[in-house]
Structures are given as structure tokens and as C-alpha cells.
XYZ file of C-alpha atoms in Angstrom:
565
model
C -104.934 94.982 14.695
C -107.900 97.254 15.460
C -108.190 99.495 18.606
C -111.373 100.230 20.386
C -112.260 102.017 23.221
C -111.212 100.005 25.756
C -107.442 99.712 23.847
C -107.740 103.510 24.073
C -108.208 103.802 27.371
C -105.707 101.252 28.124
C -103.256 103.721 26.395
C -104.420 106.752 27.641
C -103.436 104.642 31.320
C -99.803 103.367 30.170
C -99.125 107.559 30.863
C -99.686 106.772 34.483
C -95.619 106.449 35.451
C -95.633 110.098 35.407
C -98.490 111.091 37.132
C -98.769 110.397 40.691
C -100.977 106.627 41.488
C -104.410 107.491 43.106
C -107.419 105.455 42.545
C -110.612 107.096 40.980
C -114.089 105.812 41.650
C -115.251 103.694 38.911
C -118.487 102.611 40.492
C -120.637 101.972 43.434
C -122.571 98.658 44.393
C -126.391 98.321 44.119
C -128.300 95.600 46.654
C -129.049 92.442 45.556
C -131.242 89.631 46.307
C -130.677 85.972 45.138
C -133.377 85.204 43.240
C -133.137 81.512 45.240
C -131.010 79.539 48.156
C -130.950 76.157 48.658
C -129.669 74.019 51.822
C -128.154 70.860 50.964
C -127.696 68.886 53.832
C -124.842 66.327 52.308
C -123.539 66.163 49.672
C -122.769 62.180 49.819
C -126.897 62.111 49.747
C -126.758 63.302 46.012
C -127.233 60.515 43.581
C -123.496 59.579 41.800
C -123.407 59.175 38.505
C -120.697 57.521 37.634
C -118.716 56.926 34.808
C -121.546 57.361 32.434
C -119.472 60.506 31.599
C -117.377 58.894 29.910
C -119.639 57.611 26.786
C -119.220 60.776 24.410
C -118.156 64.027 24.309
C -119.673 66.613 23.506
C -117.617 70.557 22.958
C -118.403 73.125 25.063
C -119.596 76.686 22.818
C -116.545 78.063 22.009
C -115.494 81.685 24.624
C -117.261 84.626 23.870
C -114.601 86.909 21.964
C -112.607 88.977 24.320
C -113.617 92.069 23.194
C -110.284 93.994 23.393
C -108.858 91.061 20.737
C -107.810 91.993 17.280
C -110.947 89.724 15.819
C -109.508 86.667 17.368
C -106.877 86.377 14.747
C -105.249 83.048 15.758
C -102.337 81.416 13.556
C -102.594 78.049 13.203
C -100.193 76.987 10.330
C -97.956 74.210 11.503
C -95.373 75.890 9.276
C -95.358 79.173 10.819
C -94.390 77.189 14.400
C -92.817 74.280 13.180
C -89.316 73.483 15.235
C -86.649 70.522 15.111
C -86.347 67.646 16.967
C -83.029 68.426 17.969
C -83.927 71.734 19.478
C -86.708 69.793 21.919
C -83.640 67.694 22.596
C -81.744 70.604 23.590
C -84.114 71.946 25.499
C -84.425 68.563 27.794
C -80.848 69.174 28.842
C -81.812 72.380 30.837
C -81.139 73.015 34.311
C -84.372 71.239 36.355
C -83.909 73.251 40.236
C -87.990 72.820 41.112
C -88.112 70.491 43.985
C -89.996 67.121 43.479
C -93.515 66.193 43.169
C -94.070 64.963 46.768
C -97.921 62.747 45.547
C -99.906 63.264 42.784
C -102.877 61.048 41.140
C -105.915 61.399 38.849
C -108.424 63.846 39.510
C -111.234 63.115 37.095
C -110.637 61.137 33.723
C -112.585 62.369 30.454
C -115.794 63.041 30.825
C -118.626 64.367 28.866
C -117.848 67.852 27.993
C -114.843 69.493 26.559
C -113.147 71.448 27.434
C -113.243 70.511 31.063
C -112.391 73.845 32.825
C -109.926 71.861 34.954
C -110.360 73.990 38.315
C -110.248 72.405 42.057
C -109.577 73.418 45.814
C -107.296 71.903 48.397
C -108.949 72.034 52.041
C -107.165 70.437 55.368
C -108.792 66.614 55.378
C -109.786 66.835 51.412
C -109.420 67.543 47.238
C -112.275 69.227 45.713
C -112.423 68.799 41.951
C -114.814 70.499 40.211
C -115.075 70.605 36.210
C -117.574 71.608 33.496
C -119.347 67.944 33.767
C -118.295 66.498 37.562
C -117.955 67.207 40.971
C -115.630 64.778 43.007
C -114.689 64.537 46.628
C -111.320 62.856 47.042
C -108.788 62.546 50.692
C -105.956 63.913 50.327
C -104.067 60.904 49.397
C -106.510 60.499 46.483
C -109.472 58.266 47.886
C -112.469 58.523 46.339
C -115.289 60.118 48.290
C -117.859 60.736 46.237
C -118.390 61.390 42.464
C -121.404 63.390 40.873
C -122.635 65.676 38.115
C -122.444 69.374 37.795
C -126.031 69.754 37.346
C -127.152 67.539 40.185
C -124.336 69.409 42.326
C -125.998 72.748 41.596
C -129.935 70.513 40.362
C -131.686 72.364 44.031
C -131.009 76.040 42.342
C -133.252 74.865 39.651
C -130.870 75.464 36.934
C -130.025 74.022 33.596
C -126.478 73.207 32.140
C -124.199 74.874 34.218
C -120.782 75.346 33.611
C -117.922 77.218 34.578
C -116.997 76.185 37.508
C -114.384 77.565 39.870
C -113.623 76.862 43.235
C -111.148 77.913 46.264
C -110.672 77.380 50.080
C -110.680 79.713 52.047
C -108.296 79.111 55.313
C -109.519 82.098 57.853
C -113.342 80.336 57.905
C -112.419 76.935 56.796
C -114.736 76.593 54.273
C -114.902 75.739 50.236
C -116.435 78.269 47.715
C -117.252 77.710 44.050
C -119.133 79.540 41.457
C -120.627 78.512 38.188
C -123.007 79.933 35.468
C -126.285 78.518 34.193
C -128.565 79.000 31.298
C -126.474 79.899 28.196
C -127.274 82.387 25.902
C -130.826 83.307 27.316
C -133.011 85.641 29.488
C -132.736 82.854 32.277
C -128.930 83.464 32.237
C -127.437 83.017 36.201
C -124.385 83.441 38.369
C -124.152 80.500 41.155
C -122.324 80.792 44.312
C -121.626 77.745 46.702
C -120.547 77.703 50.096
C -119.693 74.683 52.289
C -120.771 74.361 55.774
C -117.729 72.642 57.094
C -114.004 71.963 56.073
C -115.634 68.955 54.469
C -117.391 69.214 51.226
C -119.182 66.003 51.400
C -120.784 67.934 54.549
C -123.392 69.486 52.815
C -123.293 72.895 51.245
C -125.488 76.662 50.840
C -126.536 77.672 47.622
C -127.274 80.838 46.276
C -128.314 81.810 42.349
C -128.487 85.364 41.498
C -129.491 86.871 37.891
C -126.882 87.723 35.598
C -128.405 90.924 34.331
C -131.910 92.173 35.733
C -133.175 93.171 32.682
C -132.289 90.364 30.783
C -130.805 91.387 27.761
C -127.212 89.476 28.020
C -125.918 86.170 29.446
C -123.107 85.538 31.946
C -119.414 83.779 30.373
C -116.704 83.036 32.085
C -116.080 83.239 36.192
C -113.610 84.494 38.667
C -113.764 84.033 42.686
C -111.667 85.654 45.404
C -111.536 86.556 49.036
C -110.829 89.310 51.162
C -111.270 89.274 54.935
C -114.447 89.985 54.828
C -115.950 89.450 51.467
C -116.691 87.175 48.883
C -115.870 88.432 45.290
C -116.877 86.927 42.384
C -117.587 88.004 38.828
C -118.572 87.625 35.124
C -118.501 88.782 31.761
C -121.444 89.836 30.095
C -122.436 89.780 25.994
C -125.413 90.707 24.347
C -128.078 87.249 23.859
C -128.507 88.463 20.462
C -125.138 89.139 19.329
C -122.858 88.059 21.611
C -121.581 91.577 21.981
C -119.642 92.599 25.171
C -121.088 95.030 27.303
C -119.717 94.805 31.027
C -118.553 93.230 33.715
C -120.618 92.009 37.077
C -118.987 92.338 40.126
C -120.641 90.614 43.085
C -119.648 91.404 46.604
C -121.008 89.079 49.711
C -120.754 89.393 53.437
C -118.452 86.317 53.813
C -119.724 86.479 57.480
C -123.985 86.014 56.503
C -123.459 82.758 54.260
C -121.386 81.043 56.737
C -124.625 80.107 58.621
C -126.750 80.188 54.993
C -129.960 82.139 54.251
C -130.332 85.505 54.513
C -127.665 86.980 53.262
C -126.101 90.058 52.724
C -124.831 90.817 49.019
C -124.654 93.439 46.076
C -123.102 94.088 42.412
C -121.868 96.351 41.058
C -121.369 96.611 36.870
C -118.556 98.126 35.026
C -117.872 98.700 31.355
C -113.960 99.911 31.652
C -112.304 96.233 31.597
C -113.157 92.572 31.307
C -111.942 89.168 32.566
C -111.484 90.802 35.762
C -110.008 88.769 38.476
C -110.746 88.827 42.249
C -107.217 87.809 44.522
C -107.769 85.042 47.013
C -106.100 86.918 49.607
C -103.964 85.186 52.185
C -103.123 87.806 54.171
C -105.243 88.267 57.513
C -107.012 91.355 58.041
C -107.125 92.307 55.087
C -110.590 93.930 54.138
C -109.901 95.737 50.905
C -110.375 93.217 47.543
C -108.107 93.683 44.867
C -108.698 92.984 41.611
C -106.650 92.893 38.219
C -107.213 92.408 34.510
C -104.692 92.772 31.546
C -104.676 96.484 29.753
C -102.890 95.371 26.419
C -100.039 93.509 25.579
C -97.971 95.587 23.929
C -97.602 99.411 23.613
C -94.977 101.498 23.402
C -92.635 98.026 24.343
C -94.824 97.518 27.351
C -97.345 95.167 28.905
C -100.259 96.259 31.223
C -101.928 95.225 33.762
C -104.689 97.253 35.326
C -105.349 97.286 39.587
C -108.771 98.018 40.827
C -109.935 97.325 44.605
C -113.344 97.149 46.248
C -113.946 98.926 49.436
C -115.984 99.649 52.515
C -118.922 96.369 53.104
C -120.871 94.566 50.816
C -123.958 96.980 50.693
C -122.070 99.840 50.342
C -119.015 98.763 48.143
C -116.772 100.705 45.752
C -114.860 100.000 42.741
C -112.056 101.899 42.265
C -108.981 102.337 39.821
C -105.554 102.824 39.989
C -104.324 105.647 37.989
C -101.183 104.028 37.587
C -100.657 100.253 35.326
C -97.916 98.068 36.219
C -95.483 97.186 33.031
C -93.357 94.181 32.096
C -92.352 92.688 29.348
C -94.783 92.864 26.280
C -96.224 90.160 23.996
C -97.896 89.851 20.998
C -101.326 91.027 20.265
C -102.246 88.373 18.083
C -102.668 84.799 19.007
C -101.104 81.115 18.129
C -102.184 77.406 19.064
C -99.614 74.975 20.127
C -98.945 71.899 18.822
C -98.636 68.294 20.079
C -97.063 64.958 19.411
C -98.168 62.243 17.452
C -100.895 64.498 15.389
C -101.442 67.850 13.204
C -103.817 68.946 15.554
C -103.062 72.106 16.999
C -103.963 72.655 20.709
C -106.339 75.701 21.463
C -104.903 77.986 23.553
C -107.323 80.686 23.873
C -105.874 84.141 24.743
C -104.322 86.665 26.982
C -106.729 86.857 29.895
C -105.298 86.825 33.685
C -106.179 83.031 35.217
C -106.336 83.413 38.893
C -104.617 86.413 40.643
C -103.518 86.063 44.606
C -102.939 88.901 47.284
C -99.765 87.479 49.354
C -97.455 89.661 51.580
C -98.718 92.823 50.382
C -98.246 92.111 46.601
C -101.019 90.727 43.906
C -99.482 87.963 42.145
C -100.893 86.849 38.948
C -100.700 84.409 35.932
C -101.905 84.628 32.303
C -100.938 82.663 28.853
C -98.798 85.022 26.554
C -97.421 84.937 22.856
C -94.092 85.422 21.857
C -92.431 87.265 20.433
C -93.949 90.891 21.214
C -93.152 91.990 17.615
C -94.988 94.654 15.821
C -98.770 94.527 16.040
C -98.661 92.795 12.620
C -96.632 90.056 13.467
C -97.367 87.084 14.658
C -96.219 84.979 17.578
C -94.348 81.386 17.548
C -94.607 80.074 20.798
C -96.913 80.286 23.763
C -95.043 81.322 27.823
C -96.455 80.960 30.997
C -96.283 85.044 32.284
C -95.946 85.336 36.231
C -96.455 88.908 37.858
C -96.424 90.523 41.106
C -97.563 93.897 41.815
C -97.457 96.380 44.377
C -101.310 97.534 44.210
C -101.062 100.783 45.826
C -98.259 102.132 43.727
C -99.872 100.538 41.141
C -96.114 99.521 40.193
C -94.043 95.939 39.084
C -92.075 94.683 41.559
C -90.807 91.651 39.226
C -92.248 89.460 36.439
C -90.522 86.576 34.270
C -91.771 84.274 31.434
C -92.046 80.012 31.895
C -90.736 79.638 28.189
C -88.967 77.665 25.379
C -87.008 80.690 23.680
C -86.089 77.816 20.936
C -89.975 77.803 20.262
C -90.186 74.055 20.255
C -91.964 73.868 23.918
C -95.662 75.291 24.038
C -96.760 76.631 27.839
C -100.488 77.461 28.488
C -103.048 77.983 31.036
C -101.354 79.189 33.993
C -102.079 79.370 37.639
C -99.996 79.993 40.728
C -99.852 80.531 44.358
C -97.859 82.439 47.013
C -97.012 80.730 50.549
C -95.895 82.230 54.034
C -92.323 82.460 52.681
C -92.914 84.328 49.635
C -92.194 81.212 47.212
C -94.259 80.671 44.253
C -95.785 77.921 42.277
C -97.007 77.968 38.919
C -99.335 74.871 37.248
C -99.398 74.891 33.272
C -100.319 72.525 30.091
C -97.446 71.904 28.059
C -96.711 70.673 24.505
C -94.225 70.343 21.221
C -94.656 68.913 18.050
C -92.782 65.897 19.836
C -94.849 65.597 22.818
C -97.844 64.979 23.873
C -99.674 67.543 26.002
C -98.541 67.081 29.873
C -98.651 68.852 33.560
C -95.571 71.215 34.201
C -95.148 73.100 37.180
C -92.215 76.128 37.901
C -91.237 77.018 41.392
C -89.438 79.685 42.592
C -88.165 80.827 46.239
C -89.295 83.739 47.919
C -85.091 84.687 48.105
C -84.541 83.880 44.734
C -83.150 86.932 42.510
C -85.735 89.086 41.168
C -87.803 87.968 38.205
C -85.998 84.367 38.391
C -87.698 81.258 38.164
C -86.957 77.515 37.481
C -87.624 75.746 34.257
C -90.979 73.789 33.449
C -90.932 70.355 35.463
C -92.967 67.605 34.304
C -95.738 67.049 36.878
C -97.605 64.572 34.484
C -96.623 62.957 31.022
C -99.078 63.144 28.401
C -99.831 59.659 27.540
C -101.271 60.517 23.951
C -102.661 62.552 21.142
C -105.410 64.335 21.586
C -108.269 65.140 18.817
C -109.768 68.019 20.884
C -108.803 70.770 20.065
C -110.747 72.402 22.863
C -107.879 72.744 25.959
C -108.590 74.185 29.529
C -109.616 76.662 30.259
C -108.031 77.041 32.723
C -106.747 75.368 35.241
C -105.780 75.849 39.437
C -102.814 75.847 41.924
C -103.029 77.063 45.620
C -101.006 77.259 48.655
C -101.573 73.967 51.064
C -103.844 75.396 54.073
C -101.928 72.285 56.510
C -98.811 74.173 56.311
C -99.002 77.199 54.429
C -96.139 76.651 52.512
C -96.597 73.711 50.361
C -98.670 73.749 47.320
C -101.061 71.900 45.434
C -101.844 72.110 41.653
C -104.843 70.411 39.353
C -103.646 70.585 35.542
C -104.919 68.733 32.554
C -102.696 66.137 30.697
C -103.511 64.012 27.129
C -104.599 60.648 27.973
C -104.383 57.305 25.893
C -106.665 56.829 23.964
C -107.387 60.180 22.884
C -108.570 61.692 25.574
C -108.049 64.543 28.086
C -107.591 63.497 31.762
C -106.907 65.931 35.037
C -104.274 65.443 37.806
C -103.755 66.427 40.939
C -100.126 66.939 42.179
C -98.769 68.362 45.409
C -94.913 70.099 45.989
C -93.356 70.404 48.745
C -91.414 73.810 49.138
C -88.344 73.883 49.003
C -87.692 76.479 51.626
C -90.120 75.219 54.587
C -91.494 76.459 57.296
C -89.752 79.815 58.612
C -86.878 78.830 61.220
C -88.292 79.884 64.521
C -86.665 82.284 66.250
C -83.751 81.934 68.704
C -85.223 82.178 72.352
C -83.851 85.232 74.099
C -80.420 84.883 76.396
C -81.879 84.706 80.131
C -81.080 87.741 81.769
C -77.963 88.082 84.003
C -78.828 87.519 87.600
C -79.725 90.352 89.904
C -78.417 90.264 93.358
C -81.316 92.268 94.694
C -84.091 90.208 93.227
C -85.620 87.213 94.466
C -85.465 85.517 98.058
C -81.963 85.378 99.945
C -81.065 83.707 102.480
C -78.141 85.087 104.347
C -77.148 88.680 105.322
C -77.034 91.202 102.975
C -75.747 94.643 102.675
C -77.590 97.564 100.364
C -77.359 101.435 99.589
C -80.297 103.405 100.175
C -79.387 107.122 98.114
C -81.649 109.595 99.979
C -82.610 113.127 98.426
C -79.164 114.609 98.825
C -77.952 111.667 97.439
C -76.180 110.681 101.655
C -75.201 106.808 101.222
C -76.299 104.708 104.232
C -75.497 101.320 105.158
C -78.407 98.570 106.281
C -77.713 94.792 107.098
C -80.078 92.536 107.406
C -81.910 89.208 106.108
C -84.833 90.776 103.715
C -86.659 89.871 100.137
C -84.971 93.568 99.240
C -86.924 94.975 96.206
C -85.536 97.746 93.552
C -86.810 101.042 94.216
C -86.836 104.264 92.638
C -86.036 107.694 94.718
């Protein structure tokens, strides 16, 4: 493994425990204008496409290199992972305490590009799936709305091949918000925020494209969107066009409040070089102004993992990006990486790397998700199995509050490409890809109550069977859960699954929690009657207490109201 300077800072920040948390001002926002908006009255108006998706694939450029990765140094020798049947057998015969898929259908079969960057939003009335090739509009029981390209989708930006796409509701305005990226590897390079105008997203939408670096020198990879209360966070990493070199990150804050209504809007960035893959929370708690944001420090040091807290404050024009002296710790993992393998072929599934997939603010605590590989070990070792990492975080202390691994400790089950959600109640879901050399790649979900014991969680629960082998090896990358905005506390998930034929297919499931809707409270016992309130209607006899405290009698039929002497 080599260190650079980010792994060195990451250590120098794993010291934090015993110095006091305070955050430190990392950077401030500069204005920006989008270099174009677009209206789009409907999106039904748009022409579909169709299944002409489906004729061909082609593979998306493979990720940028995380920069803070020991070279990328993947194992992919089916006899460094290889496990029996018996222990997948085993492993079957585990305790299942999730609580049942309540619907779930196809999302969006194989299409033209792959990976498909399986990502999608769950409003009120309607499914929003969006993926690196196809935008469909879908009821909630799974009727097709509409179907259409990315590029015609995002076509009135003036834009060419865009891709990564991700997308989330947002339940204080009611609205759906996705992001994307345009122009590869060029000067022309763009970051692409959507916002619909209703609850609906066949309803028509606002677009917005802003550069990805004014002076043109690197290209935008790889998106994250979140919410605060007043904001709209999204952001990017950027690598050199002639290298591919990592430089920063681009932070984008917007006035939630100015694209509600489209054009002009209000709307800066602000670039950082300390991290990458840094992830905006969808926050779910109202009022709730500051944005939090997290990214993975380093997966191992000292017998620790990291995860690093920053925040953006005060308005869009005038944001801040700050750090928190402290990093939370869990459980480490290794440093180096491992693909997972699948039934019915020697093809090994790509499962990218350690990078945080969605991150939520819920009841005070950032909860996030990321793909991990296990065992820690030493930094020369190398890992066996993939796990599913959950995390919440107290941001402000900058501290753990519990964590826990979705894993097959026998190393025969694979889990990759996580993504969860927090409800009302504190119970979590978590959406993953799953595999073994005896299975084909399906949709798992884990569930755990907001009262279950600390760092607890259920075991992986098939959401979807894979139905076949799959060539790939591209997988993901990523993929999306979130809280259901009817109810706040049941949850939807979109995950990717092998098809027949040797395909990749995405799924939409929903789960009901388990827990419910909070008990209301008991009403309040009515108060004991008082004999000197209200109307009466016979005689009655009271005690006036006069300044020397002389009792005197009175009779007579009154409406007799308390008094103070």
C-alpha cells in the first residue's frame, strides 16, 4: 500500500478522540451562474424511445481511480475466494427477522449502457427511475408512465452523453431532484441539476447546467445530491483531462427556495482538495438548515475505520465548508480490494471500492452506507469477501454511535453497493447486490428497528433472485433506498439483479416496517369536576377569605367564578 497526502491527513485526524471536536473552516463558496436553464413543460411531451435500448451494450469508461486507493489493487483469483457449497448451504439456514417485501416489480430491464448506475426516487403518487441510459415514470404499483432517454431527458441543456445520474425526493417541497454529468473527459465537461415542478415528474421539470471547472482543465466523475432545509447540495469529483489525475472536489450549494419557481436562481461552489467522494445527507429532519456531509478517511489504521464529517453553513451565496476535528471509528477493513463472484460462470463481479453511497441526516444522526472488504488484515493482505457497512454518527461530536457489517463471515456470500434509509421511528433499511459462486447476482435488503440493540441488524433477505449469469463484469454503481414520503416509515429500495439471458435488470421493491407508525398518545384523564365552575342551578354556599383572612358566609343562585385575594 502507498500513502499520500490525503492518507496522511486522514491519520494525522484519527488523533482527534483526544482533542476536543470543533470544526475548522475548510473553505468558503464563490457565486455561480449556470451557464444555461431550460423549462420543460412535460415531460410526457418528450419523444419515448423505447426498447431500442435494448439492442447492444455498450461499457461505460471504467471510475476514475479513487485517489486515496493503493493503485487499485483488486484480487480477482477465484482461488483466493473460492468457498464450498456446503458453507452457502449453511449459510441459508440463518435466522431471516426482516419483515416481508410488501410489492416489488421491474424498474428498467437492460439497456444500452453498462453499468447502469441503478439510482431512483420514490414521491407520493409515483417511481422515478433514472439510470445511465433511461428515464422512466412508473405509479406506484408499477404502471408505466412514460419511458425515455437520458440524453433527451437532459437534450434542452444542450449536452452530450450524460451520465451519472442520481435522484431523490424531497418531502418538505414535494418535489424530485436529480443530477447528472455531461461531456466526458473534455473542456465542455458539466454538472446538471433537475428540479420538478410538481410531485409529478411527468409534470414537466427546470433545468440548470453549470461548468464543472471554469477554467477548464478537468472533467466532472461521479455525483452525490442531498438536502437540507434550505439548500440543495450536490457535488463531484474532479481529475485532470489529460491525465485523469485527481485534484478536488466541487461542492455546489442552491437556494432550494429560487428553483422551486425556475429561472433565476440563486447558487454557488465551493472547491476543496482535503477529501473526495463526498456525500451530501438527504436530511429528513425539519428545520434543519445546516448540510452535513461525510466521506470515508481510510479503512484501516491503528485497528480503526474513519469516516470524516464536514457541514455547510450560513445561505447559498455565502456558504462555508467546515471540518470536524474529530473522525468517527468502527470497525476497520481492508485497504485493498476483491470482486465477487457469481453462479453459473468464472466471471467475477466488479465491485468497485470503499466510497460512502448515499449518507442520510435522521433524528439528529448521519447515517451512511459504503461496500467494505474483509478481513481488515494487515495492509498487505488481502480481503475474501465483500460486507455491506452501515454507520450512524453523531456529527457534532464527530463520534460513532453504532455501526455493524451485512456479511457472510463463512466468505461464501458476496454483499455490494449499499444504500439505506432512516424513518420517523429510527428503523433502518439497507438495499444491496448480492452473490456466491452458487448464485447468481440478486436484490437483498437488511432491516433493523429503531429499538433494536445497538449495532444489530437482520441478515440479507432476498428482495429479487438473480435469474442468471451475467458476462458484465461492470456492476452498479450504485444503487438507492429511501424512506416512503406516504408514511414516513416504510421504505422503498431500487437494486440491480442478473437477468436471463445474460443480462442485468433493476427492481423496485417496497417494505413495510415492521414497527409502524408511532402509537399516538393516550388522551389526557378529564379533569375532576369543580364545584365552583360552570352554571348551577340551585343555591349555593361559598367562602369569601378577606385580607385578615375573616371567613364569611354568602347564599345565593350565581355563575360563582374562582378568584384570587
Amino acid at each position: 500500500m502507498r500513502l499520500n497526502g490525503l492518507h496522511l491527513a486522514a491519520l494525522v485526524l484519527w488523533w482527534s478522540p483526544f482533542v476536543q471536536a470543533q470544526w475548522t473552516n475548510v473553505s468558503t463558496a464563490t457565486p455561480v451562474t449556470p451557464l444555461a436553464f431550460s423549462d420543460v413543460p412535460s415531460a410526457k411531451s418528450l419523444p419515448s424511445d423505447g426498447e431500442k435500448f435494448d439492442i447492444g451494450i455498450n461499457s461505460e469508461p471504467p471510475l476514475a481511480t479513487p485517489h486515496w486507493l493503493p493503485n487499485g489493487t483488486r484480487v480477482d483469483s477465484t482461488a483466493a475466494i473460492a468457498r464450498s457449497e456446503a458453507a452457502h448451504l449453511d449459510y441459508e439456514k440463518a435466522a431471516i427477522t426482516a419483515p416481508p417485501v410488501d410489492v416489488g416489480f421491474q424498474a428498467l430491464p437492460q439497456g444500452s449502457i453498462s453499468p447502469p448506475d441503478t439510482n431512483g426516487a420514490a414521491g407520493p403518487d409515483h417511481l422515478l427511475t433514472m439510470l445511465n441510459d433511461r428515464v422512466r415514470f412508473q405509479l406506484r404499483d408499477g404502471t408505466e408512465i412514460s419511458t425515455n432517454s437520458l440524453s433527451a431527458f437532459w437534450a434542452p441543456l444542450v449536452v452530450s452523453s450524460p451520465f451519472d445520474p442520481k435522484t431523490i425526493y424531497d418531502p418538505f417541497s414535494g418535489r424530485f431532484i436529480a443530477v447528472a454529468l455531461s461531456n466526458r473527459r473534455s473542456a465542455g465537461s458539466a454538472v446538471l441539476l433537475a428540479v420538478s415542478k410538481t410531485s409529478d415528474p411527468a409534470g414537466g421539470w427546470y433545468l440548470w447546467k453549470f461548468k464543472a471547472d471554469p477554467a477548464s482543465v478537468n472533467w466532472a466523475d461521479y455525483t452525490y445530491v442531498g438536502i437540507s432545509d434550505d439548500k440543495i447540495t450536490f457535488s463531484t469529483n474532479l481529475f485532470t483531462i489529460a491525465s485523469d489525475s485527481f485534484t478536488r472536489v466541487a461542492v455546489f450549494v442552491v437556494d432550494k427556495a429560487t428553483v422551486l419557481d425556475g429561472d433565476p436562481i440563486t447558487s454557488s461552489r465551493i472547491d476543496t482538495s482535503t477529501i473526495s467522494n463526498l456525500a451530501p445527507c438527504t436530511t429528513y429532519d425539519a428545520g434543519i438548515g445546516t448540510q452535513y456531509l461525510v466521506a470515508v478517511g481510510i479503512g484501516n489504521f491503528a485497528n480503526e475505520g474513519t469516516l470524516q464529517i464536514y457541514r455547510v453553513t450560513a445561505g447559498a451565496l455565502s456558504a462555508v465548508l467546515e471540518q470536524n476535528s474529530s473522525t468517527a471509528e468502527s470497525a476497520p477493513w481492508n485497504l485493498n480490494l476483491v470482486a465477487a463472484p457469481q453462479g453459473g460462470t468464472g466471471t467475477l463481479i466488479a465491485t468497485n471500492d470503499d466510497r460512502v453511497m448515499n449518507a442520510v441526516y435522521r433524528n439528529g444522526s448521519i447515517w451512511t452506507a459504503l461496500t467494505v472488504f474483509l478481513p481488515a488484515g494487515a495492509p498487505t493482505s488481502f480481503p475474501t469477501r465483500t460486507g455491506a457497512k452501515w454507520w450512524e454518527v453523531d456529527p457534532e461530536l464527530g463520534e460513532t454511535n453504532q455501526s455493524g457489517v451485512i456479511e457472510d463471515p463463512s466468505g461464501d456470500f458476496f454483499y455490494y453497493f449499499p444504500t439505506l434509509s432512516v424513518n420517523a421511528s429510527d428503523d433502518v433499511l439497507v438495499g444491496f447486490s448480492g452473490s456466491s459462486f452458487s448464485t447468481f447476482v440478486g436484490a437483498y435488503y437488511a432491516f433493523r428497528e429503531g429499538t433494536s440493540p445497538v449495532s444489530e441488524i437482520s441478515e440479507a433477505t432476498l428482495l429479487k433472485v438473480g435469474e442468471g449469469p451475467f458476462s458484465g463484469p461492470r456492476w452498479g454503481d450504485y444503487s438507492a433506498t429511501m424512506v416512503d414520503p406516504i408514511d414516513d416509515e416504510s421504505f422503498w429500495t431500487i437494486q440491480e439483479y442478473a437477468d436471463a439471458g445474460d443480462r442485468w435488470a433493476t427492481w423496485w421493491g417496497r417494505i413495510e416496517s415492521a414497527t409502524g407508525p408511532p402509537e399516538p398518545p393516550d388522551p389526557p384523564e378529564p379533569p375532576d369536576p369543580d364545584p365552583l365552575a360552570g352554571p348551577l342551578d340551585g343555591p349555593v354556599s361559598w367562602w369569601w377569605l378577606l385580607g385578615a383572612a375573616i371567613p364569611i358566609l354568602a347564599t345565593g343562585l350565581a355563575v360563582v367564578k374562582r378568584r384570587s385575594m
